[in-house]
Short mmCIF file of C-alpha atoms and ligand atoms in Angstrom, two decimals:
data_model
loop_
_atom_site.label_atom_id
_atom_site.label_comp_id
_atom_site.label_asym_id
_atom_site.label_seq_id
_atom_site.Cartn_x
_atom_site.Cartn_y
_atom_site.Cartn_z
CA UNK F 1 72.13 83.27 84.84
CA UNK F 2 73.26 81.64 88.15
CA UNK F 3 77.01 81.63 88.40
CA UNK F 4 78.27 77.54 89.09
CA UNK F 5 79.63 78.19 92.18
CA UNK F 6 80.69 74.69 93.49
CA UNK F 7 81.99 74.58 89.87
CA UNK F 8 84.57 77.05 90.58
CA UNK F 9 85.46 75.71 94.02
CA UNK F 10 85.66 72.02 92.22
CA UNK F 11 83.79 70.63 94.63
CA UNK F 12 80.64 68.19 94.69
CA UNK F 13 77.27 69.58 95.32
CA UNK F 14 77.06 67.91 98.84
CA UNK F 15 80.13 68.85 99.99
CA UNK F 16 80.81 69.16 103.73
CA UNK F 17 81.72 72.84 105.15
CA UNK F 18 85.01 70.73 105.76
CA UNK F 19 85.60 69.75 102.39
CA UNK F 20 84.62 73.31 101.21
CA UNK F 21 87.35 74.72 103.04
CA UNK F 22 90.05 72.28 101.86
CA UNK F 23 88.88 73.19 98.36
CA UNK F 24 89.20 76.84 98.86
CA UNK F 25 92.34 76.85 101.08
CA UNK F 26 93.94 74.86 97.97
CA UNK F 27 92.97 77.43 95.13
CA UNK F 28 94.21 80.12 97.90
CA UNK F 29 97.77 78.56 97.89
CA UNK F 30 97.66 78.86 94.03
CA UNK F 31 96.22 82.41 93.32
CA UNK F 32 96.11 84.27 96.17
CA UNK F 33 97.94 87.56 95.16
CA UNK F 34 100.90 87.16 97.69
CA UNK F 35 101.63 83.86 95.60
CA UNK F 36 100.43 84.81 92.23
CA UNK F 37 100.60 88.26 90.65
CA UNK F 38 99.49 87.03 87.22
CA UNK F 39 96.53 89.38 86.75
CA UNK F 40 94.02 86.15 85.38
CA UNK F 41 95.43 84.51 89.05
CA UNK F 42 94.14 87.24 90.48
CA UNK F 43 90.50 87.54 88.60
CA UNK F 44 89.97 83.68 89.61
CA UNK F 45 91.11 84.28 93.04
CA UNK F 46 88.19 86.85 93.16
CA UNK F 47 85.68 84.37 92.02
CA UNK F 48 86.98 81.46 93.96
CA UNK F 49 86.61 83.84 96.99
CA UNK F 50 83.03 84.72 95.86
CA UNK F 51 82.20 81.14 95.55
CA UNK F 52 83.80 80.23 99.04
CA UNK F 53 81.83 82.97 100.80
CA UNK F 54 78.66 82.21 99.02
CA UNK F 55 79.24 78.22 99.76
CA UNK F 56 80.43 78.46 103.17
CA UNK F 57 77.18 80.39 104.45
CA UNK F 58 74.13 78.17 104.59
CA UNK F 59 71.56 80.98 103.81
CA UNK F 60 73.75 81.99 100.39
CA UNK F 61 73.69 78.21 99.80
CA UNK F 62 70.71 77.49 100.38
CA UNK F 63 69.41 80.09 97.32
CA UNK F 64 72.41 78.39 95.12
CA UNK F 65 70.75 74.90 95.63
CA UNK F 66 67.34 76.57 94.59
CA UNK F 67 68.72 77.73 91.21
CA UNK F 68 69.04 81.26 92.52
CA UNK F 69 72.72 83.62 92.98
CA UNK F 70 72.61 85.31 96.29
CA UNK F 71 75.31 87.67 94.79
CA UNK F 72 73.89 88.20 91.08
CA UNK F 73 70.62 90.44 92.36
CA UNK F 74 69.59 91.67 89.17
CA UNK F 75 72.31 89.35 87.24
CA UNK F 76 74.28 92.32 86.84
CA UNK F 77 77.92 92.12 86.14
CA UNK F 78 79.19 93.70 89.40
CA UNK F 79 79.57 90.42 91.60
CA UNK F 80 80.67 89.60 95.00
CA UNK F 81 82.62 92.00 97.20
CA UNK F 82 86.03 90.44 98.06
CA UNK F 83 85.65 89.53 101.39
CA UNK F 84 89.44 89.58 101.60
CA UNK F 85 90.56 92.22 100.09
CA UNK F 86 93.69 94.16 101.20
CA UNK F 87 94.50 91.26 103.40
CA UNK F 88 97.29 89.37 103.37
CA UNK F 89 97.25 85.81 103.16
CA UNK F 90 98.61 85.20 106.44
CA UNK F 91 95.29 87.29 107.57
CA UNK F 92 93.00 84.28 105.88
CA UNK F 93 94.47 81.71 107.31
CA UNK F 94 94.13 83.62 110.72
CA UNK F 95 90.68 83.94 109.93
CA UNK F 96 90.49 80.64 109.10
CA UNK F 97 92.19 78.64 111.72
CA UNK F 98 91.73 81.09 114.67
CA UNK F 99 87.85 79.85 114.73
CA UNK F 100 88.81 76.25 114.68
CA UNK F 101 91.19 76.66 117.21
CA UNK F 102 89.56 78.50 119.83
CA UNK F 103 85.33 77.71 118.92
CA UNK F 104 84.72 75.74 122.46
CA UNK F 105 87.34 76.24 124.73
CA UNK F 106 88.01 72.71 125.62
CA UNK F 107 88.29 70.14 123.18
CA UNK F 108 90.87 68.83 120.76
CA UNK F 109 93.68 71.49 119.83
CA UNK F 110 94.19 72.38 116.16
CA UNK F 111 96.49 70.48 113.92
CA UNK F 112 97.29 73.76 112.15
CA UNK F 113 99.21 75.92 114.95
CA UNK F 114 101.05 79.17 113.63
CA UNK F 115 104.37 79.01 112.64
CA UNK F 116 107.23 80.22 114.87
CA UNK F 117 109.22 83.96 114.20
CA UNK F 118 113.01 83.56 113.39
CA UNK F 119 115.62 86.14 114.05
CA UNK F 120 118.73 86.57 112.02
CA UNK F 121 121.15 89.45 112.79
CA UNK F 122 122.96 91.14 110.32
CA UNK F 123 126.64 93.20 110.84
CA UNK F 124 126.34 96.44 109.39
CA UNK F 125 128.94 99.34 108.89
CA UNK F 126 128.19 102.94 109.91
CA UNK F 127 127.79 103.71 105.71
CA UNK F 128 125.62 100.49 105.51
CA UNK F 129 123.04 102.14 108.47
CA UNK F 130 123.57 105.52 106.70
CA UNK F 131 122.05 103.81 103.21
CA UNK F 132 120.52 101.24 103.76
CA UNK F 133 120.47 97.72 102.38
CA UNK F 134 119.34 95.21 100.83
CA UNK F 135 120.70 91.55 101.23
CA UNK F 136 120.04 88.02 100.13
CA UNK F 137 120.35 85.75 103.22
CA UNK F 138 119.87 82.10 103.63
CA UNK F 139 117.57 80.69 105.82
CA UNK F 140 117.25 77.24 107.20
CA UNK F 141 113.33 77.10 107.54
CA UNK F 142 110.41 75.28 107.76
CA UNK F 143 108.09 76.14 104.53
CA UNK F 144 104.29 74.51 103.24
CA UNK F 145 104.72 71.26 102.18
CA UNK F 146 103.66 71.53 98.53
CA UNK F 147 102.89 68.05 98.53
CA UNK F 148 99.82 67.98 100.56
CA UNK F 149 99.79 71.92 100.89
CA UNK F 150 99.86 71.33 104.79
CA UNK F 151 97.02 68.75 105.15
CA UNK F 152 99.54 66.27 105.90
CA UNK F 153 97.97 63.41 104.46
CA UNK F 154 99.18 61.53 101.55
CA UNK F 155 96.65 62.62 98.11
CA UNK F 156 93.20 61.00 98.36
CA UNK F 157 93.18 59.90 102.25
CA UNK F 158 92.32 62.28 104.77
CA UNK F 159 92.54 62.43 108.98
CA UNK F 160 90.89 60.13 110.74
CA UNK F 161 89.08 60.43 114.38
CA UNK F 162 91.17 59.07 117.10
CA UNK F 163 89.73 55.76 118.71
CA UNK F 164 91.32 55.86 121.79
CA UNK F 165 89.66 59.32 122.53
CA UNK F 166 86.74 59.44 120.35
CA UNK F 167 88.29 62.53 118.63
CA UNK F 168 87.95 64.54 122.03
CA UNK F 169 91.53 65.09 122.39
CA UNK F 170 91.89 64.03 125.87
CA UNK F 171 90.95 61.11 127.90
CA UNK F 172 89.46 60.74 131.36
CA UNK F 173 89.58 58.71 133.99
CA UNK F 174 87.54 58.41 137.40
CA UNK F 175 89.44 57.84 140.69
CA UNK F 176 87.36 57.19 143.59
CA UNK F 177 88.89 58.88 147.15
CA UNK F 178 87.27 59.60 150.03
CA UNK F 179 86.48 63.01 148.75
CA UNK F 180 84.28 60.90 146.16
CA UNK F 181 84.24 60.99 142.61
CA UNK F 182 87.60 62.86 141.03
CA UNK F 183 87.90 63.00 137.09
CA UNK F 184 91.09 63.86 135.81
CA UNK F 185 91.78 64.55 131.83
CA UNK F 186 95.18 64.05 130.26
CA UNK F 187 95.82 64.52 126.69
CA UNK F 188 95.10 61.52 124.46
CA UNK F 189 98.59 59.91 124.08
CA UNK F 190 97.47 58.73 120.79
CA UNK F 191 96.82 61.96 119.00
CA UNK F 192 98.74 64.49 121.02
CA UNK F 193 95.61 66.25 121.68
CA UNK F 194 94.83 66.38 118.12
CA UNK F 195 91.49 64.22 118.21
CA UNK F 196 92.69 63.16 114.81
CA UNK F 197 94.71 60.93 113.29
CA UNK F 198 96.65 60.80 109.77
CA UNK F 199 96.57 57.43 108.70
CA UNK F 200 97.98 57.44 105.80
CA UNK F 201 100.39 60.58 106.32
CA UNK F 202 102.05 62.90 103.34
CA UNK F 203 105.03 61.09 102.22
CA UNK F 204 107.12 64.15 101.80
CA UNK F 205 106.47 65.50 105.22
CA UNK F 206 105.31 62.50 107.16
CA UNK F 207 102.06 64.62 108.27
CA UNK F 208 103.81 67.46 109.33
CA UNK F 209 102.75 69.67 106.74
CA UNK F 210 105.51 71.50 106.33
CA UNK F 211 109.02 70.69 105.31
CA UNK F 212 112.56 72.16 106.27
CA UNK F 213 114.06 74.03 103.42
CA UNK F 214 117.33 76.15 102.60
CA UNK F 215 116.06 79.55 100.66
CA UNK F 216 117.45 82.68 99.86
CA UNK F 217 115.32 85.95 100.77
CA UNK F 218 115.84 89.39 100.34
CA UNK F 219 115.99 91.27 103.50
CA UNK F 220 115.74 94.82 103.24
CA UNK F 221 117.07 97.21 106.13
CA UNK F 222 116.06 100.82 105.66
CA UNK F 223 118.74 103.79 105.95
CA UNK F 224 118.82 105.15 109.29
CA UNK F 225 119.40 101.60 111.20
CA UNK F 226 121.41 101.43 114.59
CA UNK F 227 122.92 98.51 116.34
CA UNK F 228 119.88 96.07 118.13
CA UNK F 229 117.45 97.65 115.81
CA UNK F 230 115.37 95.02 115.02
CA UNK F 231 113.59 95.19 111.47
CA UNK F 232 110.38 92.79 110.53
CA UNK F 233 109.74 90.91 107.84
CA UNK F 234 106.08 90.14 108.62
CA UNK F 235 105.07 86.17 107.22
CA UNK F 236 108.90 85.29 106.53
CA UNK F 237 109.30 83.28 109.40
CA UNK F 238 108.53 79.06 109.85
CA UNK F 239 105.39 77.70 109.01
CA UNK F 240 103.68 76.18 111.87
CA UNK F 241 102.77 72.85 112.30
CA UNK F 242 99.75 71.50 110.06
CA UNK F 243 100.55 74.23 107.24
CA UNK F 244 99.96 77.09 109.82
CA UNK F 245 100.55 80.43 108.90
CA UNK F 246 104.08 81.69 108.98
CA UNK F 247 105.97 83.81 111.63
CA UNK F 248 107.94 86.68 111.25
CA UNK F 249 111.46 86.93 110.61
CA UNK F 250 113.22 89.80 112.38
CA UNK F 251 116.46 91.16 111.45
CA UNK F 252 118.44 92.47 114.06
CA UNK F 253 121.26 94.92 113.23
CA UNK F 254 124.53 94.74 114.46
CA UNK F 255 126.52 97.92 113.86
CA UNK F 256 130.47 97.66 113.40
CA UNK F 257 132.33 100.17 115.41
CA UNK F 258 133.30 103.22 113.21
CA UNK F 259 136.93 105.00 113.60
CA UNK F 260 136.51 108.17 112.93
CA UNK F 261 132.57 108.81 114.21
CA UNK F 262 130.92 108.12 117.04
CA UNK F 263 126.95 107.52 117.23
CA UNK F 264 124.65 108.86 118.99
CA UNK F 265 121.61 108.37 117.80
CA UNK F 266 121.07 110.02 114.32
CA UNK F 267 124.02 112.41 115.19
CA UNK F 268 127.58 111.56 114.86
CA UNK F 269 130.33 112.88 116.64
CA UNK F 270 134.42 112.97 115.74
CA UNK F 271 137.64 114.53 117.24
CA UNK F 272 139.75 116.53 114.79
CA UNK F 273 143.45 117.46 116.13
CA UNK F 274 144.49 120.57 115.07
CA UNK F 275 148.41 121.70 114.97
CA UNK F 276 148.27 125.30 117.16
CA UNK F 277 149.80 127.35 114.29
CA UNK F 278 146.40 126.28 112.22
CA UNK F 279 144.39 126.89 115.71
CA UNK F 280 146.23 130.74 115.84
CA UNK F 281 145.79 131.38 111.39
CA UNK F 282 143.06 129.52 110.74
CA UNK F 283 142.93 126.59 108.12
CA UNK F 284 140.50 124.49 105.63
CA UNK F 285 140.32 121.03 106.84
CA UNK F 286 139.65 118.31 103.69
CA UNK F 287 137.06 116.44 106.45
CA UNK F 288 135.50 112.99 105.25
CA UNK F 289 131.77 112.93 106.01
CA UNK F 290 129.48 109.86 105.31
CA UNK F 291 128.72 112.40 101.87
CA UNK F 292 131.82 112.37 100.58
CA UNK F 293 135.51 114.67 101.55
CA UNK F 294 134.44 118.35 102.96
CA UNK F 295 136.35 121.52 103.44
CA UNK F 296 135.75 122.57 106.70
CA UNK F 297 137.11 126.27 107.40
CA UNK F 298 138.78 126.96 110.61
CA UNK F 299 138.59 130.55 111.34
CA UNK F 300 141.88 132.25 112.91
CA UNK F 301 142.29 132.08 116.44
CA UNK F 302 140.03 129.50 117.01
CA UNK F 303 139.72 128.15 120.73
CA UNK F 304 140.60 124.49 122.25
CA UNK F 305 137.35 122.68 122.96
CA UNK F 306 135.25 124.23 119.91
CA UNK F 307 132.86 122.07 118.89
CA UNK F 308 131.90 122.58 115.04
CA UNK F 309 128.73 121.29 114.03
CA UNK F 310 127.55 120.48 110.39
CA UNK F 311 123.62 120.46 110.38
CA UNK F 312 122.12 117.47 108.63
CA UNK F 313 125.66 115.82 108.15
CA UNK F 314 124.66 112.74 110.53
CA UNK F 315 122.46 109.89 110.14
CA UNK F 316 118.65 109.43 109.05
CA UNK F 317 116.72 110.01 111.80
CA UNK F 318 114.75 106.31 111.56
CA UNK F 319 111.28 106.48 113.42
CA UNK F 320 109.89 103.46 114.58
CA UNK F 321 106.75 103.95 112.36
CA UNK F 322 109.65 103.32 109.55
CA UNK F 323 109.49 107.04 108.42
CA UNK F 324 112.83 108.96 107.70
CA UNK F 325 112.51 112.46 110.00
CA UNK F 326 115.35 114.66 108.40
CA UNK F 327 119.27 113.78 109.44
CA UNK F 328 120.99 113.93 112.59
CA UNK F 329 124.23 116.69 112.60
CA UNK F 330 127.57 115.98 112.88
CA UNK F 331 129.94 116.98 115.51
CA UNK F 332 134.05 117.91 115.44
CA UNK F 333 135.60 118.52 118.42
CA UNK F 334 138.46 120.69 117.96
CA UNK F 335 141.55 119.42 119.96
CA UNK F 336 144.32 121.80 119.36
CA UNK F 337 147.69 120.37 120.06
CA UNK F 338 150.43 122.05 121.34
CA UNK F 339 153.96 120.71 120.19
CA UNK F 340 155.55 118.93 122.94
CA UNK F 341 158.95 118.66 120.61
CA UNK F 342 160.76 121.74 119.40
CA UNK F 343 164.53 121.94 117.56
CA UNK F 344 166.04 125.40 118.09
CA UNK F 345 165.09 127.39 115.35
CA UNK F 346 161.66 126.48 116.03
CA UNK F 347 162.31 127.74 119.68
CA UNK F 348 163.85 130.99 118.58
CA UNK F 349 161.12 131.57 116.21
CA UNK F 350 158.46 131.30 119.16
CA UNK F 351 160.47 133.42 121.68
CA UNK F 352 160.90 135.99 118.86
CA UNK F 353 156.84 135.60 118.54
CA UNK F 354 156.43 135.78 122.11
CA UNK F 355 158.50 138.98 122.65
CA UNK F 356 156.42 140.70 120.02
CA UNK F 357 153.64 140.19 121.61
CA UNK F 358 154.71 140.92 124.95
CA UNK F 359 154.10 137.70 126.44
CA UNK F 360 158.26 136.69 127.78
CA UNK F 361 156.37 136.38 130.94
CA UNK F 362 152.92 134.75 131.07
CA UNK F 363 150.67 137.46 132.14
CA UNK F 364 147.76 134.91 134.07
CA UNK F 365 144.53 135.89 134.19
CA UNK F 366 143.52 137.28 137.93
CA UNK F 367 140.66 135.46 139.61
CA UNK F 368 139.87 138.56 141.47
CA UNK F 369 142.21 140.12 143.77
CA UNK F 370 143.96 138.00 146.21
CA UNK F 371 142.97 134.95 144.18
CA UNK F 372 144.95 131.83 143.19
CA UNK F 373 146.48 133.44 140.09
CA UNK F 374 147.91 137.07 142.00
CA UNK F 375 149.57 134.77 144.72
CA UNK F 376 151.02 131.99 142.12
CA UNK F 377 152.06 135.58 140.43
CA UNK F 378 154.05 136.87 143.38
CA UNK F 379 155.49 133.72 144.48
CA UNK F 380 157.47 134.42 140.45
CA UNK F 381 158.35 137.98 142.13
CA UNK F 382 156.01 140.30 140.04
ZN1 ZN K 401 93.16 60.70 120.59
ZN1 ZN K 402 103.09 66.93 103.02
#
């Protein structure tokens, strides 16, 4: 039993290749899976795609007009292939317009141009690049007129070819110079190049075929994030001109200064002062980490300058493939401080300290004999 193809495309049996693709690109707006998840949406999508590809090649139509089902060999139940499947449907309308656009070289220029990418940037805090988020941002942007779902003309008229150029998009015009003949072509002033004109344009969008629109998306920045990372959110951009497929929208992140931690890169980095006495008996430090308070020991007699690190206590490491590679460490540099106040007991205490361990006079380390340190050491008469 031959399938009714032009049946499921709703379109006459002498359609034109033209009309055929208005037809499908229609039923595309409505079903195509990026639009429609409804699982029948889906199922007619699959037909309507069958019935496009079938239509749209004049061999396969040719055995449809003769009573016959190019894809039904054996009228089995299997069907078409899906052309399109796993594409996008940004990827059709490349598909579709790209061959308009570019068949001859010269000649009018498409209506249907692709739509422009927008960037929106987006102040995080060091926790918000440590997470992740999600956010719902408004957008000023241009979307498909659903009107004439980006024909631009107004329901039942259609483009017309330009007079003034003859639909060639340009016009041309002879000079005579002693060189002879010179032709120069400038685009029709008419049609802007289009060859065509919209008569009767879309009331909504004047024949723009697409509209400006406020809408909320959901932008989603992954964990890992720093500042001027810029995250894409492939077809979420404006819709060209003529309905044309829509840009990308990148978000570009903007990271709020931190003031504890320093970034660098995945790793983080942050000064801890620490009073001598804890430097000399050692201590736990309670240490905030982006996973919550720590206790950090401090062995005794730790030295100025010690840098401490905590493996896997920084940042996702963010590839630009989008895949999380372990964390980053984090970094505490010890600065012991030495009191620069002291009220007398405090003093007495410390001399007390200092004669038990022998050190009323500093004994400075030598720098090998006849060095800096002996000389500074006998200039104090020892
Ligand atoms: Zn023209
Ligand atoms: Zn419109």
């Amino acid at each position: 039993m031959a399938r009714d193809y032009y049946g499921t495309l709703g379109v006459a049996k002498d359609a034109t290749p033209e009309q055929l693709k208005r037809a499908y690109r229609k039923l595309a707006r409505e079903l195509h899976p990026d639009v429609n998840p409804d699982a029948e949406a889906q199922s007619r999508f699959r037909e309507v795609t069958a019935a496009y590809e079938v239509l749209s090649d004049p061999k396969k139509r040719q055995v449809v007009d003769l009573g016959g089902d190019p894809l039904g060999s054996g009228g089995g139940g299997g069907g078409g292939r899906d052309p399109f499947a796993g594409f996008g449907l940004g990827d059709i309308m490349d598909a579709f317009f790209g061959a308009t656009g570019g068949g001859s070289g010269r000649g009018p220029r498409s209506r249907v141009q692709a739509g422009s990418d927008a960037l929106i940037r987006l102040t995080l805090t060091l926790e918000e690049c440590f997470t992740g988020v999600s956010r719902e941002l408004t957008v000023d942007t241009a979307i498909l007129c659903e009107l004439c779902v980006g024909e631009g003309t107004r329901e039942g008229s259609s483009p017309q070819v330009c007079d003034t150029c003859g639909g060639r998009g340009e016009i041309q015009s002879v000079q005579r110079s002693f060189l002879g003949q010179v032709v120069t072509a400038r685009p029709c002033p008419v049609c802007h190049g289009l060859g065509e004109v919209i008569p009767d344009p879309c009331p909504k969008c004047t024949g723009e075929g697409r509209v400006r629109s406020r809408r909320t998306i959901t932008v989603k920045v992954p964990a890992g994030v720093a500042d001027g990372v810029r995250v894409r959110h492939a077809g979420q951009g404006e819709v060209g001109p003529g309905g044309g497929p829509a840009g990308d929208l990148y978000v570009e992140v903007e990271e709020l200064a931190h003031d504890v931690f320093e970034r660098d890169g995945a790793d983080l980095h942050c000064t801890v002062h620490l009073p001598m006495t804890s430097a000399a008996l050692g201590a736990v430090l309670p240490l905030e980490t982006l996973d919550g308070t720590e206790d950090l020991p401090i062995e005794a007699g730790i030295q100025p300058d010690t840098e401490l690190v905590l493996n896997g206590r920084g940042l996702p490491r963010l590839r630009s493939s989008g895949r999380i590679d372990g964390r980053g460490d984090l970094h505490i540099h010890l600065d012991v401080e030495i009191p620069t106040k002291l009220d007398e007991r405090q003093i007495e205490l410390l001399r007390e300290l200092a004669t038990l361990r022998g050190e009323e006079q500093p004994a400075l380390a030598t720098n090998g004999r006849g060095g800096l340190f002996s000389r500074l050491r006998s200039r104090h008469g020892r």
